């Protein structure tokens, strides 16, 4: 049995702007511990797919199909059953950490809060209530794992006192502290500088290896997907137009849209001129 089995998922938005069939008959499976990329241009239905899996679609959206997580159908579950799964087994991070973080609460407290909601680790199954000190220790350990500097100091900081990359690390800590089986990361590096983007990707690869968390990584940028994913789905206008391993997609793209995405990466490379002098800038 696959960890996630999405069968003929459809998402339809019905707002005053009209009706949009955002996701059309999307089917895919993923295994425990896998890193799956979903790539496609803006508006192709990547977020709608992610939000449907998380049960976070707005009330203007309706969806149908099957969403089997570990054999349980999310679409058929009651609200209470869903609440158990979402957050415990599946969690999500978004492009803009500042939208998800509360500006008025210290980040350590915000991550700690997750522990009072979700305690999923086997050693705590009989005792879901950790002491205050135990919770704090867990947060500091998690901050260590996501490589936040000086965990004790960071714990006491407010979101605005952190850099964009550090805020994203806090979000990752928050998403992973309940030890979910699946993390959905929707363009988590898009708002970051290229260097910081690479650091976050390295971190996700490490966490995937260390904790075995499966990851759905959503991006409009195929070059980012190439760095961390094993398998890729290419979405266009709400449909999956191509799927395969990263190697297959890059070496032998069949769909014209995939070819266009790959060509766009090569163009960017061409534009980066090699520098022939030793120092670009020297300040004395
Ligand atoms: P992506 O994440 O790939 O950029 P989305 O899943 O956000 O794309 O959007 C897919 C389609 O659904 C787009 O046509 C978009 O305009 C539409 N859409 C997304 N969110 C809403 C919404 N809340 N109300 C109405 N239409 C929406
Ligand atoms: Mg999106």
Coordinates of C-alpha atoms and ligand atoms in Angstrom, one line a residue:
X1 CA 0.0 0.0 0.0
X2 CA 1.3 3.4 -0.9
X3 CA 1.6 6.2 1.7
X4 CA -0.5 8.5 -0.5
X5 CA -2.8 7.4 -3.3
X6 CA -4.5 10.3 -5.1
X7 CA -7.2 9.1 -7.5
X8 CA -9.0 11.3 -10.0
X9 CA -8.8 14.4 -7.8
X10 CA -10.8 17.4 -9.1
X11 CA -10.9 20.8 -7.5
X12 CA -13.4 23.5 -8.6
X13 CA -13.4 27.1 -7.4
X14 CA -16.8 28.9 -7.7
X15 CA -16.3 32.5 -6.8
X16 CA -17.7 35.8 -8.0
X17 CA -14.9 35.8 -10.6
X18 CA -16.5 32.7 -12.1
X19 CA -16.0 28.9 -12.1
X20 CA -12.4 27.5 -12.4
X21 CA -11.8 23.8 -12.8
X22 CA -8.3 24.1 -11.1
X23 CA -7.4 20.4 -10.9
X24 CA -8.6 17.9 -13.4
X25 CA -8.5 14.1 -12.8
X26 CA -5.2 14.2 -11.1
X27 CA -3.9 10.7 -10.0
X28 CA -0.6 9.8 -8.5
X29 CA 0.9 7.7 -5.7
X30 CA 3.8 8.2 -3.5
X31 CA 5.7 5.9 -1.1
X32 CA 6.8 6.4 2.5
X33 CA 10.0 8.4 2.6
X34 CA 9.8 9.5 -1.0
X35 CA 10.5 13.1 -2.2
X36 CA 8.0 13.9 -5.0
X37 CA 8.2 17.2 -7.0
X38 CA 5.2 18.9 -8.5
X39 CA 6.2 21.5 -11.1
X40 CA 4.3 23.8 -13.3
X41 CA 3.8 27.5 -14.1
X42 CA 1.7 29.8 -11.9
X43 CA -2.0 28.8 -12.0
X44 CA -1.4 25.2 -13.1
X45 CA -3.2 23.8 -10.0
X46 CA -0.2 22.9 -7.8
X47 CA -1.5 24.7 -4.7
X48 CA -5.0 23.6 -5.2
X49 CA -3.8 20.0 -5.3
X50 CA -1.7 20.5 -2.1
X51 CA -4.5 22.2 -0.2
X52 CA -7.0 19.5 -1.2
X53 CA -4.7 16.9 0.3
X54 CA -4.3 19.0 3.5
X55 CA -8.0 19.7 3.7
X56 CA -7.3 23.4 3.6
X57 CA -9.2 24.5 0.5
X58 CA -11.3 27.7 1.0
X59 CA -15.1 27.3 1.3
X60 CA -15.5 28.6 -2.3
X61 CA -13.8 25.3 -3.5
X62 CA -15.4 21.9 -3.9
X63 CA -13.5 18.7 -4.7
X64 CA -14.0 15.1 -5.4
X65 CA -12.0 12.0 -6.1
X66 CA -10.2 9.7 -3.7
X67 CA -7.4 10.8 -1.4
X68 CA -6.1 7.7 0.3
X69 CA -3.5 8.3 3.0
X70 CA -2.2 5.0 4.4
X71 CA -5.4 3.4 3.1
X72 CA -7.7 5.9 4.8
X73 CA -9.9 8.0 2.5
X74 CA -9.6 11.7 3.5
X75 CA -12.6 12.6 1.3
X76 CA -14.9 10.3 3.2
X77 CA -13.6 11.0 6.7
X78 CA -15.6 13.0 9.3
X79 CA -14.3 16.4 10.4
X80 CA -13.0 14.9 13.7
X81 CA -11.2 12.0 12.0
X82 CA -9.6 14.5 9.6
X83 CA -8.5 16.7 12.4
X84 CA -6.5 13.8 13.8
X85 CA -4.7 13.2 10.6
X86 CA -4.0 16.7 9.4
X87 CA -1.2 18.0 11.4
X88 CA -0.3 14.7 13.0
X89 CA 0.4 12.7 9.9
X90 CA 0.5 15.3 7.2
X91 CA 1.7 18.9 7.6
X92 CA 2.4 21.8 5.3
X93 CA 4.7 24.8 4.9
X94 CA 4.0 27.7 2.6
X95 CA 5.9 30.3 0.6
X96 CA 5.5 33.2 3.0
X97 CA 6.5 32.2 6.6
X98 CA 5.3 35.6 7.9
X99 CA 1.8 34.8 6.9
X100 CA 1.7 31.7 9.0
X101 CA 3.7 32.9 12.0
X102 CA 2.0 35.0 14.7
X103 CA 4.0 38.3 14.9
X104 CA 3.2 38.8 18.6
X105 CA 4.4 35.5 20.0
X106 CA 8.0 34.3 20.4
X107 CA 8.9 31.7 17.9
X108 CA 9.8 29.1 20.5
X109 CA 6.4 29.3 22.1
X110 CA 4.7 29.0 18.7
X111 CA 6.6 25.8 17.9
X112 CA 5.9 24.5 21.5
X113 CA 2.2 25.0 21.0
X114 CA 2.3 22.3 18.3
X115 CA 3.3 19.8 20.9
X116 CA 0.2 20.4 23.0
X117 CA -1.9 19.7 19.8
X118 CA 0.0 16.9 18.2
X119 CA 2.1 14.2 19.9
X120 CA 2.6 11.4 17.6
X121 CA 5.9 9.8 18.6
X122 CA 5.6 6.2 19.9
X123 CA 7.3 7.0 23.2
X124 CA 4.6 9.5 24.0
X125 CA 1.6 7.6 22.9
X126 CA 0.6 6.6 26.4
X127 CA 1.4 10.0 27.9
X128 CA 0.3 12.7 25.5
X129 CA 0.9 15.5 27.9
X130 CA 4.6 16.4 28.2
X131 CA 5.8 18.7 31.0
X132 CA 6.6 22.3 30.2
X133 CA 10.3 21.6 30.5
X134 CA 10.1 18.5 28.2
X135 CA 8.2 20.5 25.6
X136 CA 10.9 23.2 25.6
X137 CA 13.7 20.6 25.4
X138 CA 11.9 19.1 22.3
X139 CA 11.6 22.5 20.7
X140 CA 15.3 23.3 21.3
X141 CA 16.3 19.9 19.8
X142 CA 14.1 20.6 16.8
X143 CA 15.7 24.0 16.4
X144 CA 19.1 22.2 16.4
X145 CA 17.9 19.8 13.7
X146 CA 16.7 22.6 11.4
X147 CA 20.1 24.4 12.1
X148 CA 18.8 27.5 13.7
X149 CA 21.6 29.4 15.4
X150 CA 21.8 29.4 19.2
X151 CA 18.5 27.6 19.8
X152 CA 18.1 29.1 23.3
X153 CA 18.4 32.6 21.9
X154 CA 16.3 32.0 18.9
X155 CA 13.6 30.4 21.1
X156 CA 13.0 33.9 22.7
X157 CA 12.9 35.8 19.4
X158 CA 9.9 37.3 17.7
X159 CA 9.3 36.4 14.0
X160 CA 10.4 39.9 12.7
X161 CA 13.8 39.5 14.5
X162 CA 14.6 36.5 12.2
X163 CA 15.8 36.5 8.6
X164 CA 13.6 35.0 5.9
X165 CA 15.6 31.8 5.8
X166 CA 15.4 31.5 9.6
X167 CA 11.6 32.1 9.6
X168 CA 11.3 29.3 7.0
X169 CA 13.4 27.0 9.3
X170 CA 11.0 27.8 12.2
X171 CA 8.1 26.8 9.9
X172 CA 9.9 23.6 9.1
X173 CA 10.5 22.9 12.8
X174 CA 6.8 23.6 13.5
X175 CA 5.7 21.3 10.7
X176 CA 8.0 18.4 11.7
X177 CA 7.9 18.5 15.5
X178 CA 4.7 16.3 15.5
X179 CA 6.7 13.8 13.4
X180 CA 4.4 13.6 10.4
X181 CA 4.8 11.0 7.7
X182 CA 4.3 13.5 5.0
X183 CA 5.4 17.1 4.6
X184 CA 3.9 19.2 1.8
X185 CA 6.1 22.2 1.0
X186 CA 4.4 24.6 -1.3
X187 CA 7.1 26.9 -2.9
X188 CA 8.9 27.2 0.4
X189 CA 12.0 28.7 -1.1
X190 CA 10.5 30.9 -3.8
X191 CA 10.7 34.1 -1.7
X192 CA 14.3 33.4 -0.6
X193 CA 17.7 34.4 -2.1
X194 CA 19.4 31.7 -4.3
X195 CA 22.0 30.9 -1.5
X196 CA 19.4 30.6 1.2
X197 CA 17.2 28.6 -1.1
X198 CA 20.0 26.0 -1.6
X199 CA 20.5 25.8 2.2
X200 CA 16.8 25.1 2.8
X201 CA 16.9 22.4 0.1
X202 CA 19.9 20.8 1.7
X203 CA 18.2 20.9 5.0
X204 CA 15.0 19.2 3.6
X205 CA 17.2 16.5 2.0
X206 CA 18.9 15.9 5.4
X207 CA 15.6 15.8 7.3
X208 CA 14.2 13.4 4.8
X209 CA 17.2 11.0 5.3
X210 CA 17.3 11.4 9.1
X211 CA 13.6 11.3 9.9
X212 CA 12.2 9.4 6.9
X213 CA 9.6 12.1 6.3
X214 CA 8.1 11.9 2.8
X215 CA 8.0 15.3 1.1
X216 CA 5.8 16.7 -1.7
X217 CA 7.9 19.7 -2.9
X218 CA 5.9 22.1 -5.1
X219 CA 7.7 24.6 -7.3
X220 CA 7.4 26.5 -10.6
X221 CA 11.2 26.1 -11.0
X222 CA 12.3 22.8 -12.4
X223 CA 16.0 23.5 -11.5
X224 CA 15.0 23.5 -7.8
X225 CA 13.0 20.2 -8.2
X226 CA 16.1 18.6 -9.8
X227 CA 18.1 19.3 -6.7
X228 CA 16.0 17.3 -4.3
X229 CA 13.3 15.2 -5.8
X230 CA 13.3 11.6 -7.0
X231 CA 10.1 11.7 -8.9
X232 CA 8.4 14.5 -10.7
X233 CA 4.8 15.4 -11.8
X234 CA 4.5 18.1 -14.4
X235 CA 1.3 20.1 -14.2
X236 CA -0.2 22.3 -16.9
X237 CA -3.7 23.8 -16.8
X238 CA -4.8 21.6 -13.9
X239 CA -3.7 18.3 -15.5
X240 CA -0.6 16.1 -15.1
X241 CA 1.0 16.2 -18.5
X242 CA 4.1 14.2 -17.7
X243 CA 5.5 12.2 -14.9
X244 CA 8.7 10.2 -14.2
X245 CA 11.9 10.1 -12.3
X246 CA 14.0 13.3 -12.4
X247 CA 16.4 11.7 -14.8
X248 CA 13.7 10.6 -17.2
X249 CA 12.1 14.0 -17.2
X250 CA 15.5 15.8 -17.9
X251 CA 17.0 13.3 -20.3
X252 CA 13.9 12.4 -22.3
X253 CA 11.1 14.9 -21.9
X254 CA 8.1 13.9 -24.1
X255 CA 5.5 16.6 -23.5
X256 CA 6.1 19.9 -25.3
X257 CA 5.4 21.8 -22.1
X258 CA 8.1 19.9 -20.2
X259 CA 10.5 20.6 -23.0
X260 CA 9.7 24.3 -22.6
X261 CA 10.4 24.2 -18.9
X262 CA 13.7 22.6 -19.4
X263 CA 14.7 25.0 -22.2
X264 CA 13.9 27.9 -19.8
X265 CA 16.5 26.5 -17.4
X266 CA 19.2 26.2 -20.1
X267 CA 18.5 29.8 -21.2
X268 CA 19.0 31.1 -17.7
X269 CA 22.4 29.3 -17.6
X270 CA 23.4 30.8 -20.9
X271 CA 22.7 34.2 -19.6
X272 CA 25.1 33.8 -16.6
X273 CA 28.3 34.9 -18.2
X274 CA 31.5 33.3 -16.9
X275 CA 33.8 35.8 -15.2
X276 CA 37.4 35.8 -16.3
X277 CA 39.0 38.1 -13.8
X278 CA 40.0 36.7 -10.4
X279 CA 38.2 39.3 -8.3
X280 CA 34.9 40.7 -9.3
X281 CA 35.1 43.4 -6.6
X282 CA 38.0 44.3 -4.3
X283 CA 37.5 46.5 -1.3
X284 CA 40.5 47.7 0.7
Ligands
LIG1 P1 -0.5 27.2 -8.7 O1 -0.3 26.9 -7.3 O2 0.0 26.1 -9.6 O3 0.1 28.5 -9.1 P2 -3.3 27.3 -8.0 O4 -3.6 25.9 -7.6 O5 -3.1 28.3 -6.9 O6 -2.0 27.3 -9.0 O7 -4.5 27.8 -9.0 C1 -5.1 27.0 -9.9 C2 -6.2 27.8 -10.6 O8 -7.2 28.0 -9.6 C3 -5.9 29.1 -11.1 O9 -6.6 29.3 -12.3 C4 -6.3 30.1 -10.0 O10 -6.7 31.3 -10.6 C5 -7.5 29.4 -9.5 N1 -7.7 29.6 -8.0 C6 -6.8 29.4 -7.1 N2 -7.3 29.8 -5.8 C7 -8.5 30.3 -6.1 C8 -9.5 30.9 -5.3 N3 -9.4 31.0 -3.9 N4 -10.7 31.3 -5.9 C9 -10.8 31.2 -7.2 N5 -9.9 30.7 -8.0 C10 -8.8 30.2 -7.5
LIG2 MG1 0.8 28.0 -5.8

